[in-house]
mmCIF file of C-alpha atoms in Angstrom:
data_model
loop_
_atom_site.group_PDB
_atom_site.id
_atom_site.type_symbol
_atom_site.label_atom_id
_atom_site.label_comp_id
_atom_site.label_asym_id
_atom_site.label_seq_id
_atom_site.Cartn_x
_atom_site.Cartn_y
_atom_site.Cartn_z
ATOM 1 C CA UNK A 1 -18.471 -19.858 8.882
ATOM 2 C CA UNK A 2 -17.404 -23.861 8.385
ATOM 3 C CA UNK A 3 -14.857 -25.082 5.803
ATOM 4 C CA UNK A 4 -13.891 -28.820 4.731
ATOM 5 C CA UNK A 5 -10.115 -29.216 4.549
ATOM 6 C CA UNK A 6 -6.875 -30.862 4.731
ATOM 7 C CA UNK A 7 -3.812 -29.631 6.266
ATOM 8 C CA UNK A 8 -2.335 -32.943 5.701
ATOM 9 C CA UNK A 9 -2.098 -35.620 3.344
ATOM 10 C CA UNK A 10 -4.136 -38.767 3.405
ATOM 11 C CA UNK A 11 -6.789 -40.613 3.775
ATOM 12 C CA UNK A 12 -11.062 -39.836 4.626
ATOM 13 C CA UNK A 13 -9.879 -39.699 7.999
ATOM 14 C CA UNK A 14 -7.595 -36.312 7.186
ATOM 15 C CA UNK A 15 -10.451 -34.012 5.949
ATOM 16 C CA UNK A 16 -11.505 -31.819 8.818
ATOM 17 C CA UNK A 17 -14.409 -29.370 9.408
ATOM 18 C CA UNK A 18 -12.784 -26.234 10.845
ATOM 19 C CA UNK A 19 -14.387 -22.618 11.403
ATOM 20 C CA UNK A 20 -12.493 -19.966 9.597
ATOM 21 C CA UNK A 21 -13.551 -16.705 8.440
ATOM 22 C CA UNK A 22 -16.355 -15.790 6.193
ATOM 23 C CA UNK A 23 -14.796 -14.687 2.509
ATOM 24 C CA UNK A 24 -15.100 -11.196 1.438
ATOM 25 C CA UNK A 25 -15.388 -10.880 -3.017
ATOM 26 C CA UNK A 26 -13.383 -8.753 -4.531
ATOM 27 C CA UNK A 27 -14.069 -7.171 -7.651
ATOM 28 C CA UNK A 28 -15.592 -9.071 -10.124
ATOM 29 C CA UNK A 29 -16.626 -11.389 -7.267
ATOM 30 C CA UNK A 30 -19.624 -12.602 -6.209
ATOM 31 C CA UNK A 31 -20.462 -14.509 -2.733
ATOM 32 C CA UNK A 32 -22.231 -17.367 -2.795
ATOM 33 C CA UNK A 33 -24.161 -18.678 0.600
ATOM 34 C CA UNK A 34 -24.030 -22.606 -0.215
ATOM 35 C CA UNK A 35 -27.125 -24.829 -0.605
ATOM 36 C CA UNK A 36 -25.387 -27.922 -1.686
ATOM 37 C CA UNK A 37 -21.511 -28.960 -3.513
ATOM 38 C CA UNK A 38 -20.993 -32.256 -5.087
ATOM 39 C CA UNK A 39 -18.027 -34.330 -4.047
ATOM 40 C CA UNK A 40 -15.996 -35.204 -6.480
ATOM 41 C CA UNK A 41 -12.799 -37.733 -7.584
ATOM 42 C CA UNK A 42 -10.826 -34.657 -7.958
ATOM 43 C CA UNK A 43 -11.167 -34.067 -4.142
ATOM 44 C CA UNK A 44 -9.907 -37.186 -3.572
ATOM 45 C CA UNK A 45 -6.757 -36.418 -5.468
ATOM 46 C CA UNK A 46 -6.424 -32.887 -3.643
ATOM 47 C CA UNK A 47 -6.884 -34.708 -0.212
ATOM 48 C CA UNK A 48 -3.886 -36.736 -1.354
ATOM 49 C CA UNK A 49 -1.714 -34.709 -2.243
ATOM 50 C CA UNK A 50 -1.541 -35.180 -6.137
ATOM 51 C CA UNK A 51 -1.699 -31.900 -6.917
ATOM 52 C CA UNK A 52 1.005 -30.619 -4.539
ATOM 53 C CA UNK A 53 0.655 -27.671 -1.730
ATOM 54 C CA UNK A 54 1.963 -29.852 1.255
ATOM 55 C CA UNK A 55 2.089 -27.565 4.717
ATOM 56 C CA UNK A 56 -0.342 -25.532 3.701
ATOM 57 C CA UNK A 57 -4.460 -25.522 4.531
ATOM 58 C CA UNK A 58 -6.125 -26.349 1.245
ATOM 59 C CA UNK A 59 -10.017 -26.316 1.072
ATOM 60 C CA UNK A 60 -12.261 -28.960 -1.026
ATOM 61 C CA UNK A 61 -14.772 -28.688 -3.225
ATOM 62 C CA UNK A 62 -15.258 -27.066 -6.917
ATOM 63 C CA UNK A 63 -18.981 -27.913 -7.323
ATOM 64 C CA UNK A 64 -21.622 -25.165 -5.909
ATOM 65 C CA UNK A 65 -25.317 -24.433 -5.845
ATOM 66 C CA UNK A 66 -26.850 -22.129 -3.811
ATOM 67 C CA UNK A 67 -27.665 -17.988 -3.549
ATOM 68 C CA UNK A 68 -25.973 -15.208 -4.793
ATOM 69 C CA UNK A 69 -25.080 -13.706 -0.829
ATOM 70 C CA UNK A 70 -22.680 -10.436 -1.589
ATOM 71 C CA UNK A 71 -20.877 -9.057 -5.041
ATOM 72 C CA UNK A 72 -17.893 -7.172 -5.404
ATOM 73 C CA UNK A 73 -17.602 -4.025 -7.861
ATOM 74 C CA UNK A 74 -17.881 -4.671 -11.374
ATOM 75 C CA UNK A 75 -19.759 -8.232 -11.000
ATOM 76 C CA UNK A 76 -21.859 -8.060 -14.052
ATOM 77 C CA UNK A 77 -25.444 -8.760 -13.748
ATOM 78 C CA UNK A 78 -25.333 -10.511 -10.623
ATOM 79 C CA UNK A 79 -27.129 -9.480 -7.836
ATOM 80 C CA UNK A 80 -27.775 -10.512 -3.611
ATOM 81 C CA UNK A 81 -30.974 -13.262 -3.801
ATOM 82 C CA UNK A 82 -29.762 -14.740 -7.825
ATOM 83 C CA UNK A 83 -30.166 -19.036 -7.352
ATOM 84 C CA UNK A 84 -26.739 -19.820 -9.270
ATOM 85 C CA UNK A 85 -24.104 -22.631 -10.152
ATOM 86 C CA UNK A 86 -20.611 -22.221 -10.714
ATOM 87 C CA UNK A 87 -17.546 -24.066 -11.034
ATOM 88 C CA UNK A 88 -14.402 -22.640 -8.256
ATOM 89 C CA UNK A 89 -11.773 -23.962 -10.492
ATOM 90 C CA UNK A 90 -8.151 -24.113 -8.392
ATOM 91 C CA UNK A 91 -6.404 -27.766 -7.147
ATOM 92 C CA UNK A 92 -4.486 -25.559 -4.269
ATOM 93 C CA UNK A 93 -6.884 -22.693 -2.361
ATOM 94 C CA UNK A 94 -7.573 -21.829 0.901
ATOM 95 C CA UNK A 95 -10.835 -22.548 0.814
ATOM 96 C CA UNK A 96 -13.591 -24.363 -1.667
ATOM 97 C CA UNK A 97 -17.149 -25.091 -2.172
ATOM 98 C CA UNK A 98 -17.576 -27.292 0.440
ATOM 99 C CA UNK A 99 -18.197 -24.867 3.497
ATOM 100 C CA UNK A 100 -21.399 -22.724 4.270
ATOM 101 C CA UNK A 101 -19.628 -19.612 1.882
ATOM 102 C CA UNK A 102 -17.579 -19.661 -1.073
ATOM 103 C CA UNK A 103 -16.386 -16.753 -3.441
ATOM 104 C CA UNK A 104 -16.059 -17.493 -7.303
ATOM 105 C CA UNK A 105 -15.370 -15.067 -10.019
ATOM 106 C CA UNK A 106 -18.244 -13.677 -11.376
ATOM 107 C CA UNK A 107 -17.675 -14.835 -14.715
ATOM 108 C CA UNK A 108 -18.060 -18.445 -13.566
ATOM 109 C CA UNK A 109 -21.558 -18.338 -12.612
ATOM 110 C CA UNK A 110 -24.969 -18.836 -14.700
ATOM 111 C CA UNK A 111 -28.385 -18.795 -13.220
ATOM 112 C CA UNK A 112 -29.299 -22.017 -11.162
ATOM 113 C CA UNK A 113 -31.505 -24.281 -13.650
ATOM 114 C CA UNK A 114 -35.226 -23.611 -13.238
ATOM 115 C CA UNK A 115 -37.423 -26.579 -12.066
ATOM 116 C CA UNK A 116 -34.337 -28.511 -10.365
ATOM 117 C CA UNK A 117 -33.308 -28.364 -6.894
ATOM 118 C CA UNK A 118 -29.960 -27.253 -5.556
ATOM 119 C CA UNK A 119 -28.654 -30.434 -4.518
ATOM 120 C CA UNK A 120 -28.956 -32.045 -8.139
ATOM 121 C CA UNK A 121 -27.913 -28.904 -9.725
ATOM 122 C CA UNK A 122 -24.944 -29.209 -7.307
ATOM 123 C CA UNK A 123 -23.525 -32.187 -9.873
ATOM 124 C CA UNK A 124 -23.737 -30.089 -12.854
ATOM 125 C CA UNK A 125 -20.707 -27.309 -13.504
ATOM 126 C CA UNK A 126 -17.353 -29.591 -13.313
ATOM 127 C CA UNK A 127 -18.534 -33.010 -14.673
ATOM 128 C CA UNK A 128 -20.772 -31.186 -17.710
ATOM 129 C CA UNK A 129 -18.255 -28.859 -18.025
ATOM 130 C CA UNK A 130 -15.040 -31.016 -18.424
ATOM 131 C CA UNK A 131 -17.172 -33.236 -20.652
ATOM 132 C CA UNK A 132 -18.207 -30.195 -23.592
ATOM 133 C CA UNK A 133 -14.401 -29.531 -23.269
ATOM 134 C CA UNK A 134 -13.292 -32.516 -24.084
ATOM 135 C CA UNK A 135 -15.980 -32.932 -26.650
ATOM 136 C CA UNK A 136 -14.262 -29.432 -28.354
ATOM 137 C CA UNK A 137 -10.973 -30.780 -28.140
ATOM 138 C CA UNK A 138 -11.638 -33.951 -30.256
ATOM 139 C CA UNK A 139 -14.093 -31.535 -33.138
ATOM 140 C CA UNK A 140 -15.601 -34.050 -34.180
ATOM 141 C CA UNK A 141 -18.549 -33.534 -36.848
ATOM 142 C CA UNK A 142 -22.106 -35.009 -36.967
ATOM 143 C CA UNK A 143 -22.174 -38.923 -38.370
ATOM 144 C CA UNK A 144 -18.552 -40.071 -37.099
ATOM 145 C CA UNK A 145 -18.023 -42.298 -34.167
ATOM 146 C CA UNK A 146 -16.904 -41.896 -30.421
ATOM 147 C CA UNK A 147 -16.082 -44.069 -27.652
ATOM 148 C CA UNK A 148 -16.701 -42.572 -24.192
ATOM 149 C CA UNK A 149 -14.957 -44.831 -21.659
ATOM 150 C CA UNK A 150 -16.459 -44.858 -18.369
ATOM 151 C CA UNK A 151 -19.559 -43.661 -19.957
ATOM 152 C CA UNK A 152 -21.730 -44.734 -16.912
ATOM 153 C CA UNK A 153 -19.831 -42.079 -14.655
ATOM 154 C CA UNK A 154 -20.497 -38.648 -14.046
ATOM 155 C CA UNK A 155 -17.951 -36.895 -17.150
ATOM 156 C CA UNK A 156 -18.674 -39.944 -19.564
ATOM 157 C CA UNK A 157 -22.288 -39.901 -19.651
ATOM 158 C CA UNK A 158 -22.930 -35.984 -19.902
ATOM 159 C CA UNK A 159 -20.342 -36.966 -22.580
ATOM 160 C CA UNK A 160 -22.472 -39.510 -23.782
ATOM 161 C CA UNK A 161 -25.781 -37.345 -23.946
ATOM 162 C CA UNK A 162 -24.062 -33.899 -25.071
ATOM 163 C CA UNK A 163 -22.172 -36.129 -28.001
ATOM 164 C CA UNK A 164 -25.076 -38.064 -29.365
ATOM 165 C CA UNK A 165 -27.024 -34.740 -29.549
ATOM 166 C CA UNK A 166 -24.220 -33.375 -31.747
ATOM 167 C CA UNK A 167 -24.828 -36.032 -34.244
ATOM 168 C CA UNK A 168 -22.327 -37.921 -33.229
ATOM 169 C CA UNK A 169 -22.491 -42.054 -32.754
ATOM 170 C CA UNK A 170 -21.684 -42.709 -29.980
ATOM 171 C CA UNK A 171 -20.236 -46.292 -28.437
ATOM 172 C CA UNK A 172 -20.625 -46.426 -24.895
ATOM 173 C CA UNK A 173 -17.920 -48.413 -22.840
ATOM 174 C CA UNK A 174 -18.823 -49.673 -18.992
ATOM 175 C CA UNK A 175 -19.771 -52.302 -17.117
ATOM 176 C CA UNK A 176 -22.900 -55.010 -18.512
ATOM 177 C CA UNK A 177 -24.794 -54.123 -15.592
ATOM 178 C CA UNK A 178 -24.841 -50.313 -16.944
ATOM 179 C CA UNK A 179 -25.910 -51.399 -20.301
ATOM 180 C CA UNK A 180 -29.225 -49.848 -19.881
ATOM 181 C CA UNK A 181 -28.132 -46.665 -18.042
ATOM 182 C CA UNK A 182 -25.862 -46.059 -20.756
ATOM 183 C CA UNK A 183 -28.605 -46.470 -23.356
ATOM 184 C CA UNK A 184 -31.316 -44.103 -22.016
ATOM 185 C CA UNK A 185 -28.313 -41.832 -22.378
ATOM 186 C CA UNK A 186 -27.748 -41.889 -26.134
ATOM 187 C CA UNK A 187 -25.204 -44.488 -26.381
ATOM 188 C CA UNK A 188 -26.428 -46.508 -30.195
ATOM 189 C CA UNK A 189 -23.892 -49.297 -29.149
ATOM 190 C CA UNK A 190 -22.330 -50.752 -25.892
ATOM 191 C CA UNK A 191 -19.553 -52.078 -25.377
ATOM 192 C CA UNK A 192 -18.097 -54.263 -21.829
ATOM 193 C CA UNK A 193 -14.864 -54.453 -23.876
ATOM 194 C CA UNK A 194 -12.945 -51.714 -26.162
ATOM 195 C CA UNK A 195 -12.152 -52.492 -29.777
ATOM 196 C CA UNK A 196 -10.623 -50.339 -32.522
ATOM 197 C CA UNK A 197 -11.648 -49.018 -35.537
ATOM 198 C CA UNK A 198 -13.348 -44.938 -33.758
ATOM 199 C CA UNK A 199 -12.815 -41.699 -35.194
ATOM 200 C CA UNK A 200 -12.023 -40.513 -31.752
ATOM 201 C CA UNK A 201 -12.071 -41.563 -27.691
ATOM 202 C CA UNK A 202 -13.306 -39.695 -25.028
ATOM 203 C CA UNK A 203 -11.238 -41.390 -22.169
ATOM 204 C CA UNK A 204 -13.448 -40.776 -18.979
ATOM 205 C CA UNK A 205 -12.014 -43.580 -17.293
ATOM 206 C CA UNK A 206 -8.215 -43.083 -17.789
ATOM 207 C CA UNK A 207 -6.938 -45.845 -19.443
ATOM 208 C CA UNK A 208 -4.626 -43.755 -21.606
ATOM 209 C CA UNK A 209 -2.445 -46.366 -24.332
ATOM 210 C CA UNK A 210 -5.210 -48.911 -23.821
ATOM 211 C CA UNK A 211 -7.912 -46.401 -25.352
ATOM 212 C CA UNK A 212 -5.565 -45.016 -27.145
ATOM 213 C CA UNK A 213 -4.832 -48.142 -29.479
ATOM 214 C CA UNK A 214 -8.921 -48.243 -30.288
ATOM 215 C CA UNK A 215 -8.459 -44.900 -31.757
ATOM 216 C CA UNK A 216 -8.636 -45.570 -35.720
ATOM 217 C CA UNK A 217 -5.116 -43.934 -37.502
ATOM 218 C CA UNK A 218 -4.694 -39.923 -38.011
ATOM 219 C CA UNK A 219 -7.827 -39.983 -34.882
ATOM 220 C CA UNK A 220 -8.209 -37.800 -31.950
ATOM 221 C CA UNK A 221 -8.027 -39.171 -28.153
ATOM 222 C CA UNK A 222 -8.949 -36.704 -25.309
ATOM 223 C CA UNK A 223 -8.124 -37.420 -21.851
ATOM 224 C CA UNK A 224 -9.726 -36.076 -18.623
ATOM 225 C CA UNK A 225 -6.382 -35.406 -16.559
ATOM 226 C CA UNK A 226 -3.698 -33.426 -18.298
ATOM 227 C CA UNK A 227 -0.774 -35.548 -16.622
ATOM 228 C CA UNK A 228 -2.361 -39.236 -17.415
ATOM 229 C CA UNK A 229 -2.349 -38.023 -21.052
ATOM 230 C CA UNK A 230 -0.405 -40.963 -23.369
ATOM 231 C CA UNK A 231 2.023 -40.108 -25.879
ATOM 232 C CA UNK A 232 0.695 -39.737 -29.658
ATOM 233 C CA UNK A 233 1.291 -42.189 -31.982
ATOM 234 C CA UNK A 234 0.012 -43.536 -35.338
ATOM 235 C CA UNK A 235 -1.178 -40.158 -36.126
ATOM 236 C CA UNK A 236 -3.464 -39.856 -33.483
ATOM 237 C CA UNK A 237 -3.754 -36.084 -32.354
ATOM 238 C CA UNK A 238 -3.616 -36.207 -28.226
ATOM 239 C CA UNK A 239 -5.533 -33.718 -25.986
ATOM 240 C CA UNK A 240 -6.187 -33.618 -22.647
ATOM 241 C CA UNK A 241 -9.019 -30.888 -20.808
ATOM 242 C CA UNK A 242 -7.674 -29.125 -17.901
ATOM 243 C CA UNK A 243 -11.367 -27.629 -16.943
ATOM 244 C CA UNK A 244 -11.684 -23.818 -17.311
ATOM 245 C CA UNK A 245 -14.337 -22.175 -15.376
ATOM 246 C CA UNK A 246 -16.598 -20.548 -18.154
ATOM 247 C CA UNK A 247 -19.772 -18.934 -16.812
ATOM 248 C CA UNK A 248 -20.986 -18.734 -20.259
ATOM 249 C CA UNK A 249 -21.253 -22.442 -21.451
ATOM 250 C CA UNK A 250 -22.112 -23.157 -18.037
ATOM 251 C CA UNK A 251 -25.653 -21.302 -19.034
ATOM 252 C CA UNK A 252 -25.316 -22.959 -22.132
ATOM 253 C CA UNK A 253 -25.622 -26.684 -19.893
ATOM 254 C CA UNK A 254 -28.785 -25.101 -17.567
ATOM 255 C CA UNK A 255 -30.764 -24.761 -20.442
ATOM 256 C CA UNK A 256 -29.836 -28.350 -22.155
ATOM 257 C CA UNK A 257 -30.728 -29.369 -17.982
ATOM 258 C CA UNK A 258 -33.814 -27.343 -18.377
ATOM 259 C CA UNK A 259 -34.531 -29.057 -21.906
ATOM 260 C CA UNK A 260 -34.241 -32.841 -20.289
ATOM 261 C CA UNK A 261 -30.804 -32.852 -22.671
ATOM 262 C CA UNK A 262 -28.783 -33.525 -20.009
ATOM 263 C CA UNK A 263 -29.191 -36.121 -16.996
ATOM 264 C CA UNK A 264 -28.461 -34.692 -13.310
ATOM 265 C CA UNK A 265 -27.781 -38.283 -10.877
ATOM 266 C CA UNK A 266 -27.438 -37.909 -7.525
ATOM 267 C CA UNK A 267 -26.061 -40.945 -5.236
ATOM 268 C CA UNK A 268 -26.321 -39.892 -2.018
ATOM 269 C CA UNK A 269 -26.056 -36.679 0.238
ATOM 270 C CA UNK A 270 -24.206 -35.673 3.738
ATOM 271 C CA UNK A 271 -24.121 -32.902 5.705
ATOM 272 C CA UNK A 272 -20.839 -31.032 5.205
ATOM 273 C CA UNK A 273 -20.197 -31.989 9.159
ATOM 274 C CA UNK A 274 -20.169 -35.639 7.596
ATOM 275 C CA UNK A 275 -17.253 -34.782 5.032
ATOM 276 C CA UNK A 276 -14.831 -37.305 6.073
ATOM 277 C CA UNK A 277 -17.744 -40.084 6.181
ATOM 278 C CA UNK A 278 -18.529 -38.746 2.562
ATOM 279 C CA UNK A 279 -14.577 -39.095 1.106
ATOM 280 C CA UNK A 280 -14.516 -42.584 2.505
ATOM 281 C CA UNK A 281 -18.142 -43.731 0.691
ATOM 282 C CA UNK A 282 -16.267 -42.333 -2.764
ATOM 283 C CA UNK A 283 -13.461 -44.368 -1.884
ATOM 284 C CA UNK A 284 -15.820 -47.439 -1.707
ATOM 285 C CA UNK A 285 -16.562 -46.882 -5.294
ATOM 286 C CA UNK A 286 -19.534 -48.175 -7.039
ATOM 287 C CA UNK A 287 -21.679 -44.898 -7.540
ATOM 288 C CA UNK A 288 -23.743 -43.862 -10.194
ATOM 289 C CA UNK A 289 -23.649 -40.316 -9.681
ATOM 290 C CA UNK A 290 -22.410 -37.787 -7.586
ATOM 291 C CA UNK A 291 -22.407 -37.713 -3.768
ATOM 292 C CA UNK A 292 -23.416 -34.010 -2.764
ATOM 293 C CA UNK A 293 -22.576 -32.215 0.481
ATOM 294 C CA UNK A 294 -25.089 -29.965 2.074
ATOM 295 C CA UNK A 295 -24.352 -27.643 4.899
#
């Protein structure tokens, strides 16, 4: 089978599509025949060596939508032929989801959303799980105020929708051109420049100390990159989400997609063999939605 990997760190040009053996599922694992797999900023970070692994072959890709192709022992209710989505967590692994097949833990899998094609469904797991787990860290109650930075991005957009559903007063920080988009996602207020006084900030744009300054004294800050979290000040509770593969939560998010609460956004698609080209497009920026690789 084919898989996108890096054997050395660098720019998009270091991404290779190689031939490798089809992985076999162990106990409590399933193998998925990949129909679509999202390219995320974390893949660029892996490619650049942010998470280490020098001298190793590192697979790329965390999100996947596809069909269960094989199951290991004690794989629960999953059966061959089921259409699923999953998060394959891991920054330095030999194979990721940017491949023809991928093996994931059975408890990381959820049934694919009905009425949604695989390319679109593949954009759900990593970004939506990151958003909901960051909101859980903040622990806000209905009526409290939340500023979401990078609100037009994938994580930020899901955070706006999920927070608004919880009755939280959401303010979206984004570019002026994105005001219409973030208001459609559920933001009650829009800002092109930050300001203080919020009960909490979900910092999807990774602004760090700048965003921390916009939290009221004794409020809460949640980042999306553990290594980039600013130090606590003014009694502000500071945390960062390290996303976990949670099939139960993913199943809940799938139901929110099916009920129209969550909007899935695809920017462009690329063939798996064009993985390096897709990385180059990601590096250009300006995307409103995710890039998706199709084997």
